[in-house]
Amino acid sequence: MPKVTIDFDEVLLKDAQLKDEKMIRHIFALGLTQLKIDRALRLYKQGGMSIGYAAELAGIPKQEMFRQARVRGIEPSFTEETLREDLGPDQ
């Protein structure tokens, strides 16, 4: 596994009480997840990909990607095919 060294401001570390390496890894992972979501939604807005594919790129469930899109003011479009995928073939 590659190692990354990050220099933090002492005040930030003290204020956030980041003394535990496990907590720092968790915060870093959250940041990477948000970066992936932002990147996928930017590509989605540019067109040419479904919200489902954007979710796949970001590594999150489609329902979470819908929520993330709405939080950012993006209203995902629904096609008949998208609805069929979400509801299943019996609907």
PDB file of C-alpha atoms in Angstrom:
ATOM      1  CA  MET A   1       0.000   0.000   0.000  1.00  0.00           C
ATOM      2  CA  PRO A   2       1.442   3.407  -0.929  1.00  0.00           C
ATOM      3  CA  LYS A   3       2.222   5.774   1.907  1.00  0.00           C
ATOM      4  CA  VAL A   4       1.189   9.405   1.893  1.00  0.00           C
ATOM      5  CA  THR A   5       2.590  12.022   4.226  1.00  0.00           C
ATOM      6  CA  ILE A   6       0.391  15.004   5.036  1.00  0.00           C
ATOM      7  CA  ASP A   7       1.441  18.030   7.047  1.00  0.00           C
ATOM      8  CA  PHE A   8      -1.380  19.421   9.178  1.00  0.00           C
ATOM      9  CA  ASP A   9      -1.511  22.740  10.922  1.00  0.00           C
ATOM     10  CA  GLU A  10      -1.052  22.146  14.653  1.00  0.00           C
ATOM     11  CA  VAL A  11      -4.141  24.215  15.505  1.00  0.00           C
ATOM     12  CA  LEU A  12      -6.263  22.127  13.127  1.00  0.00           C
ATOM     13  CA  LEU A  13      -5.066  18.916  14.709  1.00  0.00           C
ATOM     14  CA  LYS A  14      -5.757  20.234  18.188  1.00  0.00           C
ATOM     15  CA  ASP A  15      -9.193  21.651  17.288  1.00  0.00           C
ATOM     16  CA  ALA A  16     -10.285  18.491  15.504  1.00  0.00           C
ATOM     17  CA  GLN A  17      -8.715  16.274  18.155  1.00  0.00           C
ATOM     18  CA  LEU A  18      -7.051  14.179  15.465  1.00  0.00           C
ATOM     19  CA  LYS A  19      -4.781  12.085  17.591  1.00  0.00           C
ATOM     20  CA  ASP A  20      -5.846   8.682  16.353  1.00  0.00           C
ATOM     21  CA  GLU A  21      -4.400   7.371  13.078  1.00  0.00           C
ATOM     22  CA  LYS A  22      -7.576   5.352  12.469  1.00  0.00           C
ATOM     23  CA  MET A  23      -9.677   8.531  12.673  1.00  0.00           C
ATOM     24  CA  ILE A  24      -7.371  10.352  10.272  1.00  0.00           C
ATOM     25  CA  ARG A  25      -7.647   7.460   7.792  1.00  0.00           C
ATOM     26  CA  HIS A  26     -11.446   7.583   8.096  1.00  0.00           C
ATOM     27  CA  ILE A  27     -11.515  11.332   7.424  1.00  0.00           C
ATOM     28  CA  PHE A  28      -9.230  10.877   4.422  1.00  0.00           C
ATOM     29  CA  ALA A  29     -11.460   8.086   3.051  1.00  0.00           C
ATOM     30  CA  LEU A  30     -14.542  10.304   3.443  1.00  0.00           C
ATOM     31  CA  GLY A  31     -12.794  13.056   1.524  1.00  0.00           C
ATOM     32  CA  LEU A  32     -11.848  10.676  -1.286  1.00  0.00           C
ATOM     33  CA  THR A  33     -15.428   9.421  -1.498  1.00  0.00           C
ATOM     34  CA  GLN A  34     -16.719  12.991  -1.803  1.00  0.00           C
ATOM     35  CA  LEU A  35     -14.127  13.701  -4.490  1.00  0.00           C
ATOM     36  CA  LYS A  36     -15.315  10.663  -6.474  1.00  0.00           C
ATOM     37  CA  ILE A  37     -18.948  11.750  -6.092  1.00  0.00           C
ATOM     38  CA  ASP A  38     -18.165  15.306  -7.207  1.00  0.00           C
ATOM     39  CA  ARG A  39     -16.216  14.054 -10.226  1.00  0.00           C
ATOM     40  CA  ALA A  40     -18.955  11.589 -11.239  1.00  0.00           C
ATOM     41  CA  LEU A  41     -21.695  14.221 -10.897  1.00  0.00           C
ATOM     42  CA  ARG A  42     -19.678  16.702 -12.937  1.00  0.00           C
ATOM     43  CA  LEU A  43     -19.434  14.097 -15.714  1.00  0.00           C
ATOM     44  CA  TYR A  44     -23.152  13.315 -15.352  1.00  0.00           C
ATOM     45  CA  LYS A  45     -24.035  17.008 -15.761  1.00  0.00           C
ATOM     46  CA  GLN A  46     -21.948  17.160 -18.933  1.00  0.00           C
ATOM     47  CA  GLY A  47     -24.186  14.445 -20.349  1.00  0.00           C
ATOM     48  CA  GLY A  48     -23.563  11.132 -21.964  1.00  0.00           C
ATOM     49  CA  MET A  49     -23.870   9.008 -18.831  1.00  0.00           C
ATOM     50  CA  SER A  50     -26.668   7.796 -16.635  1.00  0.00           C
ATOM     51  CA  ILE A  51     -26.968   8.514 -12.936  1.00  0.00           C
ATOM     52  CA  GLY A  52     -26.490   4.776 -12.404  1.00  0.00           C
ATOM     53  CA  TYR A  53     -23.158   4.817 -14.196  1.00  0.00           C
ATOM     54  CA  ALA A  54     -22.138   7.917 -12.237  1.00  0.00           C
ATOM     55  CA  ALA A  55     -22.938   6.012  -9.039  1.00  0.00           C
ATOM     56  CA  GLU A  56     -20.847   3.102 -10.258  1.00  0.00           C
ATOM     57  CA  LEU A  57     -17.899   5.421 -10.974  1.00  0.00           C
ATOM     58  CA  ALA A  58     -18.183   6.925  -7.499  1.00  0.00           C
ATOM     59  CA  GLY A  59     -18.508   3.511  -5.871  1.00  0.00           C
ATOM     60  CA  ILE A  60     -21.819   4.248  -4.151  1.00  0.00           C
ATOM     61  CA  PRO A  61     -25.368   2.869  -4.512  1.00  0.00           C
ATOM     62  CA  LYS A  62     -27.591   4.531  -7.107  1.00  0.00           C
ATOM     63  CA  GLN A  63     -30.058   5.771  -4.464  1.00  0.00           C
ATOM     64  CA  GLU A  64     -27.217   7.533  -2.643  1.00  0.00           C
ATOM     65  CA  MET A  65     -26.110   9.134  -5.915  1.00  0.00           C
ATOM     66  CA  PHE A  66     -29.661  10.446  -6.444  1.00  0.00           C
ATOM     67  CA  ARG A  67     -29.508  11.965  -2.956  1.00  0.00           C
ATOM     68  CA  GLN A  68     -26.049  13.448  -3.525  1.00  0.00           C
ATOM     69  CA  ALA A  69     -27.193  14.947  -6.834  1.00  0.00           C
ATOM     70  CA  ARG A  70     -30.216  16.596  -5.243  1.00  0.00           C
ATOM     71  CA  VAL A  71     -28.124  17.980  -2.384  1.00  0.00           C
ATOM     72  CA  ARG A  72     -25.978  19.681  -5.029  1.00  0.00           C
ATOM     73  CA  GLY A  73     -29.003  21.083  -6.867  1.00  0.00           C
ATOM     74  CA  ILE A  74     -28.909  18.530  -9.678  1.00  0.00           C
ATOM     75  CA  GLU A  75     -32.254  16.944 -10.489  1.00  0.00           C
ATOM     76  CA  PRO A  76     -31.548  13.563 -12.094  1.00  0.00           C
ATOM     77  CA  SER A  77     -33.606  12.842 -15.184  1.00  0.00           C
ATOM     78  CA  PHE A  78     -35.687   9.707 -15.446  1.00  0.00           C
ATOM     79  CA  THR A  79     -36.259   7.782 -18.618  1.00  0.00           C
ATOM     80  CA  GLU A  80     -38.630   4.885 -19.051  1.00  0.00           C
ATOM     81  CA  GLU A  81     -35.608   2.574 -19.049  1.00  0.00           C
ATOM     82  CA  THR A  82     -34.240   4.102 -15.823  1.00  0.00           C
ATOM     83  CA  LEU A  83     -37.578   3.640 -14.085  1.00  0.00           C
ATOM     84  CA  ARG A  84     -37.806   0.049 -15.300  1.00  0.00           C
ATOM     85  CA  GLU A  85     -34.313  -0.650 -13.925  1.00  0.00           C
ATOM     86  CA  ASP A  86     -35.181   0.904 -10.563  1.00  0.00           C
ATOM     87  CA  LEU A  87     -38.613  -0.698 -10.190  1.00  0.00           C
ATOM     88  CA  GLY A  88     -37.807  -4.073 -11.685  1.00  0.00           C
ATOM     89  CA  PRO A  89     -39.316  -5.868 -14.679  1.00  0.00           C
ATOM     90  CA  ASP A  90     -42.639  -6.682 -12.967  1.00  0.00           C
ATOM     91  CA  GLN A  91     -43.681  -3.031 -12.546  1.00  0.00           C
TER      92      GLN A  91
END
